[in-house]
Amino acid sequence: MYSLSIPFCAAALTVFLFTASRFFSDSRHLHVDEGDSVSGASGSAPVSQQSPILKEIKEKHRELLPYYTESTKETFLKVQWKERGDGDSDSLTNHGLARTKVKDILDVEESAGTGMIGCVQLSYFKNVDFLGSGYTKAVLKAVSPEGLPVALKSVNDRGTDMKRCLEDFGDVEGCYELVSYKLIKEIMLLQRLQHPNIIKLQGHCQGRDWGSGVTAALELGSPLQMIQLLQSPWEERFRICLSLVRLLHYLSISPLGSVALLDFQPRQFVVVSGELKLTDLDDASTEERSCRTDSDCTLTFPHRNFTFPCAAGGICEGLNEKTNLYNAYRYFFTYLLPHRAPPTLQHLIDNIMNSTGELRSGINETLEGFEEILQMYKSGRYLNNLPPSLLRGYTLVKGKRPVDSVDYRCWPSYNHQGCVLSVHSAREAAHICSSHPQCTSFSVSSQRTWTGRYLASFRSGFRDLIPDVKSALYVKKVCGSEAVA
């Protein structure tokens, strides 16, 4: 969703056009509210008629029912009572009632929170830039008066969903309402599903008219760039996979039940301070598939099919969890997890790859496997077989650091211009240096990674040393004279 970037001039023009279209749409809303009519492609028509788009809106509204919180149930029941005036408890007499209903729900949710961004605060946001757009929503970056950067999501009036709706119904007003339901669903889900690996809802705004007036303010993240991740150190790639597994474990036992991500793609995620976070929830589902036979519980993927038992209650129990887990395997684990992993951890990684690739294990067992790898990696237990004598081949020079060093590149490195890797200790750094033919020295810094490991720099030589009380330099004894020459 955040992946599209454009030059400044184009961004400014896009923001202007987007704002202008919103203003034009708001004007249409005001006219419709006053005239109590629905504007279509060929003019106005009485809204008392049950138009096809109204039926679609009613259906979308019913889909939101599972996501109401306790604070919105009373509001919903009051509004639903108004519908019974015409004797049909399921009917919406016009678009205005649909707007009132969802607007009331959002207003209750907004007022229930504390410190949340609302319509008043949004009016003071500045430095608005276009981030990207998708089928349904457009995303802008903005900065609050307090300096908090956020992502603002609203209806993409030039998106595929809007264009398809206009082609089908020719109703601008109704299409804004229909397309907005995805964003409203996302807001409701973000209020109910709160986890460190789900993007944080900072607030939302429901303007005088709903539809194009719905805006969600979200924690700002960076687009997930798989190509960059493939070039990053294994520790960072493992972190992304671990974040995903922790998220999927939460979704399997969420307050709404087991949640399936129906549109499971890397573009549905962003990265915030190194952590993977789910940012698009509009295609999430809390319903498990119903079944009569085992064949009804078949998961179909491009290259694999899996069939699971149909439970006694006629439900494919655990299918949501299995769907998420296999998608994690094929979109993330396959590319990020095995490559360049520490050799002594490879057997544990292979177990995870085999069990998830064949769906022999559930999310609980997968999370346990990841946590075991994390603990071994952080504690250095995977290094037990390294001989203690490794450091004897190096001369320790304390309080000095090299200048004009001759660096070499290794992959993957924290510094693409040199060889900087994370290590648990100087002993592991000595093991790495000994395995690199060009390495003649290394230094271990006080800088640490997210696991608490140290960053070590490896060099092929240097010309001189200067005082540095924080530095500890290790020089190979066999080529130490060459290194300090």
Short mmCIF file of C-alpha atoms in Angstrom, two decimals:
data_model
loop_
_atom_site.label_atom_id
_atom_site.label_comp_id
_atom_site.label_asym_id
_atom_site.label_seq_id
_atom_site.Cartn_x
_atom_site.Cartn_y
_atom_site.Cartn_z
CA MET A 1 0.00 0.00 0.00
CA TYR A 2 2.91 2.34 0.70
CA SER A 3 5.07 1.16 -2.16
CA LEU A 4 4.22 3.84 -4.75
CA SER A 5 6.42 6.96 -4.77
CA ILE A 6 6.35 9.92 -7.16
CA PRO A 7 8.38 13.11 -7.69
CA PHE A 8 7.52 16.16 -5.61
CA CYS A 9 5.68 18.06 -8.34
CA ALA A 10 3.60 15.05 -9.25
CA ALA A 11 2.91 14.42 -5.58
CA ALA A 12 1.75 17.99 -5.06
CA LEU A 13 -0.51 17.76 -8.09
CA THR A 14 -1.92 14.44 -6.89
CA VAL A 15 -2.66 15.87 -3.45
CA PHE A 16 -4.35 18.88 -5.07
CA LEU A 17 -6.49 16.71 -7.34
CA PHE A 18 -7.30 14.40 -4.48
CA THR A 19 -8.38 17.34 -2.29
CA ALA A 20 -10.37 18.88 -5.11
CA SER A 21 -12.20 15.64 -5.80
CA ARG A 22 -12.99 15.31 -2.10
CA PHE A 23 -14.40 18.85 -2.08
CA PHE A 24 -16.50 18.12 -5.15
CA SER A 25 -17.74 14.90 -3.57
CA ASP A 26 -18.58 16.70 -0.32
CA SER A 27 -20.59 19.24 -2.27
CA ARG A 28 -22.57 16.38 -3.80
CA HIS A 29 -23.16 14.94 -0.36
CA LEU A 30 -24.51 18.27 0.94
CA HIS A 31 -26.86 18.54 -2.03
CA VAL A 32 -28.11 15.00 -1.57
CA ASP A 33 -28.71 15.44 2.15
CA GLU A 34 -30.76 18.57 1.56
CA GLY A 35 -32.73 17.10 -1.33
CA ASP A 36 -33.02 13.61 0.20
CA SER A 37 -32.15 11.97 -3.09
CA VAL A 38 -29.45 9.83 -4.66
CA SER A 39 -27.54 11.28 -7.58
CA GLY A 40 -26.91 8.82 -10.38
CA ALA A 41 -25.36 9.01 -13.80
CA SER A 42 -28.58 10.30 -15.34
CA GLY A 43 -29.79 12.65 -12.59
CA SER A 44 -31.71 12.20 -9.35
CA ALA A 45 -33.93 9.32 -8.35
CA PRO A 46 -36.10 8.79 -5.26
CA VAL A 47 -34.12 7.00 -2.57
CA SER A 48 -37.16 5.20 -1.26
CA GLN A 49 -36.69 2.67 -4.05
CA GLN A 50 -34.58 -0.37 -3.26
CA SER A 51 -31.82 0.24 -5.79
CA PRO A 52 -29.19 -2.46 -6.52
CA ILE A 53 -26.43 -0.41 -4.91
CA LEU A 54 -28.52 0.06 -1.78
CA LYS A 55 -28.76 -3.70 -1.45
CA GLU A 56 -24.97 -3.91 -1.74
CA ILE A 57 -24.57 -1.27 0.97
CA LYS A 58 -26.94 -3.16 3.26
CA GLU A 59 -24.97 -6.36 2.75
CA LYS A 60 -21.68 -4.63 3.52
CA HIS A 61 -23.24 -3.20 6.66
CA ARG A 62 -24.23 -6.67 7.83
CA GLU A 63 -20.63 -7.79 7.36
CA LEU A 64 -19.56 -5.24 9.98
CA LEU A 65 -21.77 -6.71 12.71
CA PRO A 66 -19.09 -9.08 14.14
CA TYR A 67 -16.70 -6.17 14.69
CA TYR A 68 -18.87 -3.96 16.90
CA THR A 69 -17.56 -3.33 20.38
CA GLU A 70 -19.70 -3.09 23.48
CA SER A 71 -19.66 0.70 23.19
CA THR A 72 -21.26 0.57 19.72
CA LYS A 73 -23.90 -2.11 20.24
CA GLU A 74 -26.33 0.25 21.97
CA THR A 75 -25.89 2.82 19.22
CA PHE A 76 -26.51 0.20 16.56
CA LEU A 77 -29.67 -1.05 18.26
CA LYS A 78 -31.06 2.48 18.55
CA VAL A 79 -30.48 3.17 14.88
CA GLN A 80 -31.83 -0.23 13.90
CA TRP A 81 -35.02 0.58 15.81
CA LYS A 82 -35.53 3.58 13.54
CA GLU A 83 -35.57 1.22 10.55
CA ARG A 84 -38.61 -0.61 11.82
CA GLY A 85 -40.88 2.32 11.09
CA ASP A 86 -41.70 0.90 7.69
CA GLY A 87 -42.27 -2.60 9.05
CA ASP A 88 -39.08 -4.05 7.60
CA SER A 89 -36.45 -4.56 10.28
CA ASP A 90 -33.76 -5.30 7.70
CA SER A 91 -34.36 -2.41 5.35
CA LEU A 92 -32.52 0.89 5.07
CA THR A 93 -34.99 3.56 3.98
CA ASN A 94 -32.31 5.64 2.30
CA HIS A 95 -28.59 6.27 2.03
CA GLY A 96 -28.83 8.90 4.75
CA LEU A 97 -29.78 6.29 7.35
CA ALA A 98 -26.82 4.14 6.34
CA ARG A 99 -24.56 7.16 6.77
CA THR A 100 -26.08 7.99 10.15
CA LYS A 101 -25.65 4.44 11.39
CA VAL A 102 -21.97 4.03 10.57
CA LYS A 103 -21.20 7.63 11.50
CA ASP A 104 -22.71 7.10 14.96
CA ILE A 105 -20.65 3.94 15.40
CA LEU A 106 -17.41 5.70 14.49
CA ASP A 107 -18.26 8.74 16.61
CA VAL A 108 -18.84 6.53 19.66
CA GLU A 109 -15.54 4.74 19.08
CA GLU A 110 -13.66 7.99 18.63
CA SER A 111 -15.04 9.58 21.77
CA ALA A 112 -14.38 6.41 23.78
CA GLY A 113 -10.60 6.64 23.29
CA THR A 114 -8.19 9.03 24.98
CA GLY A 115 -5.42 10.88 23.24
CA MET A 116 -6.67 9.79 19.81
CA ILE A 117 -6.47 11.95 16.72
CA GLY A 118 -9.85 13.26 15.59
CA CYS A 119 -11.24 15.60 12.95
CA VAL A 120 -10.18 18.74 14.81
CA GLN A 121 -6.57 17.60 15.11
CA LEU A 122 -6.44 16.46 11.49
CA SER A 123 -7.31 19.94 10.30
CA TYR A 124 -3.98 21.17 11.70
CA PHE A 125 -1.78 18.52 10.10
CA LYS A 126 0.93 19.72 7.71
CA ASN A 127 3.65 18.50 5.33
CA VAL A 128 1.19 16.28 3.49
CA ASP A 129 2.83 13.97 0.93
CA PHE A 130 1.42 11.25 -1.27
CA LEU A 131 2.67 7.79 -0.27
CA GLY A 132 0.70 5.42 -2.44
CA SER A 133 -2.65 4.04 -3.50
CA GLY A 134 -4.37 0.75 -4.10
CA TYR A 135 -7.67 -0.62 -5.36
CA THR A 136 -9.64 0.94 -2.50
CA LYS A 137 -7.58 3.43 -0.53
CA ALA A 138 -5.12 6.26 -0.96
CA VAL A 139 -2.40 6.85 1.62
CA LEU A 140 -0.89 10.21 2.54
CA LYS A 141 1.89 11.05 4.95
CA ALA A 142 1.30 13.98 7.29
CA VAL A 143 2.82 15.49 10.42
CA SER A 144 0.83 16.54 13.46
CA PRO A 145 1.42 19.93 15.16
CA GLU A 146 3.33 17.97 17.84
CA GLY A 147 5.64 16.54 15.17
CA LEU A 148 4.13 13.04 15.07
CA PRO A 149 4.30 11.55 11.55
CA VAL A 150 1.27 9.46 10.59
CA ALA A 151 -0.17 7.71 7.57
CA LEU A 152 -3.63 8.93 6.55
CA LYS A 153 -5.87 6.46 4.73
CA SER A 154 -8.97 7.53 2.83
CA VAL A 155 -11.05 6.36 -0.12
CA ASN A 156 -9.17 6.34 -3.43
CA ASP A 157 -11.71 7.98 -5.73
CA ARG A 158 -9.58 6.95 -8.73
CA GLY A 159 -9.04 3.39 -7.58
CA THR A 160 -10.22 0.18 -9.19
CA ASP A 161 -13.02 -0.38 -6.67
CA MET A 162 -14.51 3.06 -7.30
CA LYS A 163 -14.22 2.78 -11.08
CA ARG A 164 -15.82 -0.67 -11.10
CA CYS A 165 -18.64 0.53 -8.87
CA LEU A 166 -19.36 3.52 -11.11
CA GLU A 167 -19.39 1.27 -14.16
CA ASP A 168 -21.88 -1.06 -12.45
CA PHE A 169 -24.17 1.46 -10.78
CA GLY A 170 -23.35 4.97 -12.09
CA ASP A 171 -24.01 6.35 -8.60
CA VAL A 172 -21.23 8.57 -7.24
CA GLU A 173 -22.81 9.04 -3.83
CA GLY A 174 -23.63 5.39 -3.38
CA CYS A 175 -20.22 4.24 -4.61
CA TYR A 176 -18.42 6.40 -2.06
CA GLU A 177 -20.53 4.76 0.63
CA LEU A 178 -20.01 1.26 -0.73
CA VAL A 179 -16.25 1.57 -1.19
CA SER A 180 -15.83 3.22 2.22
CA TYR A 181 -16.97 0.10 4.02
CA LYS A 182 -13.52 -1.48 3.61
CA LEU A 183 -11.92 1.44 5.40
CA ILE A 184 -14.57 1.44 8.11
CA LYS A 185 -14.05 -2.30 8.60
CA GLU A 186 -10.32 -1.70 8.92
CA ILE A 187 -10.86 0.97 11.58
CA MET A 188 -13.12 -1.37 13.55
CA LEU A 189 -10.65 -4.24 13.30
CA LEU A 190 -7.77 -2.04 14.44
CA GLN A 191 -9.83 -1.07 17.47
CA ARG A 192 -10.42 -4.72 18.36
CA LEU A 193 -7.12 -6.29 17.30
CA GLN A 194 -4.20 -4.72 19.15
CA HIS A 195 -0.78 -6.34 19.02
CA PRO A 196 2.83 -5.11 18.68
CA ASN A 197 2.88 -6.49 15.12
CA ILE A 198 -0.33 -4.79 14.01
CA ILE A 199 -0.11 -1.15 12.95
CA LYS A 200 -1.42 1.17 15.65
CA LEU A 201 -4.56 3.20 15.01
CA GLN A 202 -3.74 6.76 16.07
CA GLY A 203 -7.26 8.03 15.45
CA HIS A 204 -9.88 8.61 12.78
CA CYS A 205 -12.18 11.26 11.46
CA GLN A 206 -15.80 10.99 10.38
CA GLY A 207 -16.78 14.25 8.72
CA ARG A 208 -20.26 15.68 8.32
CA ASP A 209 -20.83 13.24 5.49
CA TRP A 210 -19.51 9.74 5.53
CA GLY A 211 -18.06 8.06 2.47
CA SER A 212 -15.23 10.19 1.18
CA GLY A 213 -15.13 11.83 4.61
CA VAL A 214 -13.77 8.75 6.43
CA THR A 215 -10.07 9.05 7.28
CA ALA A 216 -7.93 6.72 9.39
CA ALA A 217 -4.75 8.01 11.04
CA LEU A 218 -2.21 5.20 11.45
CA GLU A 219 1.26 4.70 12.81
CA LEU A 220 3.71 5.44 9.98
CA GLY A 221 5.81 2.58 8.68
CA SER A 222 8.22 1.94 5.84
CA PRO A 223 7.26 -0.25 2.87
CA LEU A 224 8.45 -3.84 3.13
CA GLN A 225 11.15 -4.17 0.47
CA MET A 226 11.81 -7.86 -0.11
CA ILE A 227 14.82 -7.24 -2.37
CA GLN A 228 16.50 -5.18 0.35
CA LEU A 229 15.66 -7.82 2.94
CA LEU A 230 17.30 -10.51 0.82
CA GLN A 231 20.50 -8.45 0.97
CA SER A 232 20.30 -7.83 4.72
CA PRO A 233 22.00 -9.86 7.48
CA TRP A 234 20.29 -13.08 8.56
CA GLU A 235 19.54 -11.64 11.99
CA GLU A 236 17.33 -8.93 10.45
CA ARG A 237 15.59 -11.40 8.16
CA PHE A 238 14.95 -13.70 11.11
CA ARG A 239 13.43 -10.76 12.99
CA ILE A 240 10.91 -10.19 10.20
CA CYS A 241 9.89 -13.86 10.23
CA LEU A 242 9.68 -13.94 14.02
CA SER A 243 7.47 -10.83 14.00
CA LEU A 244 5.19 -12.53 11.49
CA VAL A 245 4.92 -15.74 13.51
CA ARG A 246 4.08 -13.83 16.68
CA LEU A 247 1.40 -11.94 14.75
CA LEU A 248 -0.13 -15.12 13.34
CA HIS A 249 -0.18 -16.71 16.77
CA TYR A 250 -2.17 -13.73 18.06
CA LEU A 251 -4.56 -13.86 15.10
CA SER A 252 -5.27 -17.52 15.83
CA ILE A 253 -6.56 -16.65 19.33
CA SER A 254 -7.71 -13.05 18.85
CA PRO A 255 -10.72 -11.53 20.66
CA LEU A 256 -12.65 -12.02 17.42
CA GLY A 257 -11.67 -15.67 17.10
CA SER A 258 -9.31 -17.07 14.48
CA VAL A 259 -8.60 -14.44 11.84
CA ALA A 260 -7.55 -15.30 8.28
CA LEU A 261 -5.71 -12.79 6.08
CA LEU A 262 -7.37 -13.43 2.74
CA ASP A 263 -5.08 -11.07 0.81
CA PHE A 264 -1.78 -12.28 2.26
CA GLN A 265 0.95 -10.40 0.40
CA PRO A 266 4.17 -8.64 1.47
CA ARG A 267 2.54 -5.35 0.42
CA GLN A 268 0.06 -5.75 3.31
CA PHE A 269 2.92 -5.17 5.77
CA VAL A 270 5.23 -2.32 6.75
CA VAL A 271 8.32 -2.11 8.95
CA VAL A 272 8.44 0.08 12.05
CA SER A 273 11.80 0.27 13.88
CA GLY A 274 12.80 -3.11 12.43
CA GLU A 275 9.52 -4.83 13.41
CA LEU A 276 7.11 -6.21 10.82
CA LYS A 277 3.57 -4.84 11.21
CA LEU A 278 0.33 -5.69 9.45
CA THR A 279 -1.16 -2.51 7.99
CA ASP A 280 -4.07 -3.70 5.81
CA LEU A 281 -6.89 -5.58 7.50
CA ASP A 282 -9.82 -4.87 5.21
CA ASP A 283 -9.62 -8.36 3.69
CA ALA A 284 -9.41 -10.16 7.04
CA SER A 285 -12.04 -12.78 7.83
CA THR A 286 -13.15 -14.17 11.18
CA GLU A 287 -15.27 -16.98 9.72
CA GLU A 288 -14.07 -20.56 9.50
CA ARG A 289 -15.24 -22.43 6.40
CA SER A 290 -18.31 -24.64 6.80
CA CYS A 291 -18.17 -28.22 5.51
CA ARG A 292 -20.02 -31.48 4.97
CA THR A 293 -17.11 -33.65 3.90
CA ASP A 294 -13.33 -33.48 4.20
CA SER A 295 -13.11 -32.34 0.59
CA ASP A 296 -14.79 -29.10 1.63
CA CYS A 297 -11.77 -28.41 3.84
CA THR A 298 -9.23 -28.27 1.03
CA LEU A 299 -6.71 -25.44 0.87
CA THR A 300 -5.65 -24.73 -2.70
CA PHE A 301 -2.38 -22.95 -3.45
CA PRO A 302 -0.58 -22.52 -6.79
CA HIS A 303 1.66 -25.56 -6.31
CA ARG A 304 0.14 -27.46 -3.38
CA ASN A 305 -3.23 -28.60 -2.08
CA PHE A 306 -3.98 -29.67 1.50
CA THR A 307 -7.10 -31.41 2.78
CA PHE A 308 -8.07 -31.43 6.46
CA PRO A 309 -10.84 -33.22 8.38
CA CYS A 310 -14.32 -31.73 8.56
CA ALA A 311 -15.13 -31.37 12.27
CA ALA A 312 -18.28 -32.78 13.82
CA GLY A 313 -19.86 -29.33 13.96
CA GLY A 314 -19.59 -28.90 10.21
CA ILE A 315 -16.69 -26.45 10.44
CA CYS A 316 -13.18 -26.70 8.98
CA GLU A 317 -11.55 -26.00 12.32
CA GLY A 318 -8.11 -24.40 12.14
CA LEU A 319 -8.31 -23.64 8.43
CA ASN A 320 -7.77 -19.91 9.00
CA GLU A 321 -4.64 -20.66 10.99
CA LYS A 322 -3.35 -23.11 8.38
CA THR A 323 -4.01 -20.63 5.57
CA ASN A 324 -2.00 -17.91 7.30
CA LEU A 325 0.83 -20.26 8.17
CA TYR A 326 1.34 -21.64 4.68
CA ASN A 327 1.22 -18.15 3.20
CA ALA A 328 3.90 -17.13 5.70
CA TYR A 329 5.97 -20.08 4.50
CA ARG A 330 5.66 -19.34 0.78
CA TYR A 331 5.95 -15.54 0.93
CA PHE A 332 8.43 -15.07 3.78
CA PHE A 333 10.13 -18.15 5.24
CA THR A 334 11.23 -19.58 1.88
CA TYR A 335 13.11 -16.41 0.95
CA LEU A 336 14.27 -15.01 4.28
CA LEU A 337 14.83 -17.77 6.79
CA PRO A 338 17.32 -20.45 5.62
CA HIS A 339 19.89 -18.47 3.64
CA ARG A 340 23.15 -17.51 5.39
CA ALA A 341 21.86 -18.72 8.75
CA PRO A 342 24.43 -19.82 11.37
CA PRO A 343 25.32 -23.42 10.40
CA THR A 344 24.74 -24.77 13.90
CA LEU A 345 21.15 -23.44 13.83
CA GLN A 346 20.42 -24.84 10.39
CA HIS A 347 18.85 -28.08 11.65
CA LEU A 348 16.30 -26.14 13.71
CA ILE A 349 15.49 -23.95 10.72
CA ASP A 350 15.11 -27.01 8.51
CA ASN A 351 12.60 -28.44 10.97
CA ILE A 352 10.51 -25.26 10.73
CA MET A 353 10.74 -25.16 6.96
CA ASN A 354 9.67 -28.80 6.60
CA SER A 355 6.83 -28.64 9.11
CA THR A 356 5.33 -25.42 7.74
CA GLY A 357 5.90 -26.36 4.10
CA GLU A 358 3.95 -29.58 4.67
CA LEU A 359 1.54 -28.02 7.23
CA ARG A 360 2.37 -30.78 9.69
CA SER A 361 2.48 -28.31 12.59
CA GLY A 362 0.28 -25.48 13.76
CA ILE A 363 1.18 -21.96 14.74
CA ASN A 364 1.87 -22.92 18.39
CA GLU A 365 4.59 -25.40 17.46
CA THR A 366 6.00 -22.98 14.88
CA LEU A 367 6.23 -20.18 17.43
CA GLU A 368 7.96 -22.51 19.90
CA GLY A 369 10.52 -23.37 17.21
CA PHE A 370 11.22 -19.71 16.49
CA GLU A 371 11.56 -18.84 20.17
CA GLU A 372 14.01 -21.70 20.66
CA ILE A 373 16.18 -20.39 17.82
CA LEU A 374 16.01 -16.89 19.26
CA GLN A 375 17.14 -18.01 22.71
CA MET A 376 20.01 -20.06 21.32
CA TYR A 377 21.10 -17.17 19.13
CA LYS A 378 20.93 -14.56 21.91
CA SER A 379 22.63 -16.73 24.52
CA GLY A 380 25.39 -17.98 22.24
CA ARG A 381 24.60 -21.62 23.07
CA TYR A 382 24.92 -22.49 19.40
CA LEU A 383 28.65 -21.69 19.72
CA ASN A 384 29.40 -24.38 22.33
CA ASN A 385 31.46 -26.39 19.85
CA LEU A 386 33.84 -23.55 19.05
CA PRO A 387 37.30 -24.19 20.60
CA PRO A 388 38.28 -21.69 23.35
CA SER A 389 41.76 -21.51 21.81
CA LEU A 390 40.51 -19.44 18.85
CA LEU A 391 41.47 -16.14 20.49
CA ARG A 392 45.02 -17.36 21.14
CA GLY A 393 45.82 -16.72 17.50
CA TYR A 394 45.13 -12.99 17.93
CA THR A 395 46.94 -10.19 19.70
CA LEU A 396 44.62 -7.90 21.69
CA VAL A 397 45.37 -4.18 21.39
CA LYS A 398 43.25 -2.22 23.87
CA GLY A 399 42.57 1.50 23.74
CA LYS A 400 43.50 1.92 20.08
CA ARG A 401 41.71 1.73 16.77
CA PRO A 402 43.00 1.57 13.20
CA VAL A 403 42.95 4.46 10.77
CA ASP A 404 43.19 4.25 7.00
CA SER A 405 42.12 0.63 7.27
CA VAL A 406 41.87 -1.61 4.25
CA ASP A 407 38.34 -2.97 4.35
CA TYR A 408 36.95 -5.85 2.34
CA ARG A 409 33.33 -6.60 1.60
CA CYS A 410 31.40 -9.61 2.82
CA TRP A 411 27.79 -10.57 2.38
CA PRO A 412 25.49 -9.95 4.07
CA SER A 413 26.97 -7.03 5.99
CA TYR A 414 25.50 -4.23 8.10
CA ASN A 415 27.79 -1.92 6.10
CA HIS A 416 27.73 -2.56 2.36
CA GLN A 417 31.09 -0.80 1.96
CA GLY A 418 32.85 -3.18 4.33
CA CYS A 419 32.39 -6.30 6.43
CA VAL A 420 30.35 -5.63 9.59
CA LEU A 421 28.61 -8.60 11.21
CA SER A 422 26.87 -9.28 14.50
CA VAL A 423 28.66 -11.57 16.97
CA HIS A 424 27.89 -12.93 20.39
CA SER A 425 31.48 -12.54 21.58
CA ALA A 426 35.05 -11.93 20.47
CA ARG A 427 35.45 -15.71 20.21
CA GLU A 428 32.77 -15.87 17.50
CA ALA A 429 34.38 -12.89 15.75
CA ALA A 430 37.72 -14.75 15.79
CA HIS A 431 36.01 -17.77 14.25
CA ILE A 432 34.58 -15.59 11.45
CA CYS A 433 37.90 -13.86 10.80
CA SER A 434 39.67 -17.21 10.63
CA SER A 435 37.20 -18.36 7.97
CA HIS A 436 37.83 -15.29 5.78
CA PRO A 437 41.20 -15.61 3.98
CA GLN A 438 41.52 -11.85 3.56
CA CYS A 439 40.82 -11.03 7.22
CA THR A 440 43.84 -9.94 9.27
CA SER A 441 42.12 -8.11 12.14
CA PHE A 442 38.78 -7.28 13.68
CA SER A 443 37.34 -4.99 16.32
CA VAL A 444 34.24 -5.41 18.45
CA SER A 445 32.21 -2.25 19.07
CA SER A 446 29.88 -1.43 21.95
CA GLN A 447 26.99 -1.04 19.49
CA ARG A 448 24.40 -3.79 19.81
CA THR A 449 21.70 -5.25 17.61
CA TRP A 450 18.08 -5.93 18.59
CA THR A 451 19.12 -9.29 20.08
CA GLY A 452 21.80 -7.70 22.25
CA ARG A 453 24.66 -8.99 20.10
CA TYR A 454 27.72 -6.88 19.25
CA LEU A 455 28.72 -5.49 15.87
CA ALA A 456 32.21 -6.49 14.74
CA SER A 457 34.21 -4.95 11.89
CA PHE A 458 36.59 -7.17 9.89
CA ARG A 459 39.58 -5.79 7.94
CA SER A 460 42.33 -6.99 5.65
CA GLY A 461 44.84 -4.49 6.97
CA PHE A 462 45.51 -0.98 8.31
CA ARG A 463 48.30 1.59 8.26
CA ASP A 464 48.31 3.14 11.72
CA LEU A 465 46.65 3.14 15.13
CA ILE A 466 45.27 6.05 17.12
CA PRO A 467 44.11 6.17 20.77
CA ASP A 468 40.48 5.23 21.46
CA VAL A 469 39.59 4.12 24.99
CA LYS A 470 36.41 2.40 23.75
CA SER A 471 38.17 0.29 21.14
CA ALA A 472 39.44 -3.28 21.35
CA LEU A 473 41.39 -4.49 18.32
CA TYR A 474 42.29 -8.12 17.61
CA VAL A 475 45.17 -8.72 15.17
CA LYS A 476 46.13 -12.10 13.72
CA LYS A 477 49.51 -13.08 15.10
CA VAL A 478 50.68 -14.80 11.95
CA CYS A 479 50.19 -11.62 9.91
CA GLY A 480 50.26 -9.02 12.61
CA SER A 481 53.48 -7.46 11.31
CA GLU A 482 51.88 -6.98 7.91
CA ALA A 483 48.71 -5.56 9.41
CA VAL A 484 50.41 -2.78 11.32
CA ALA A 485 52.98 -2.00 8.69
#
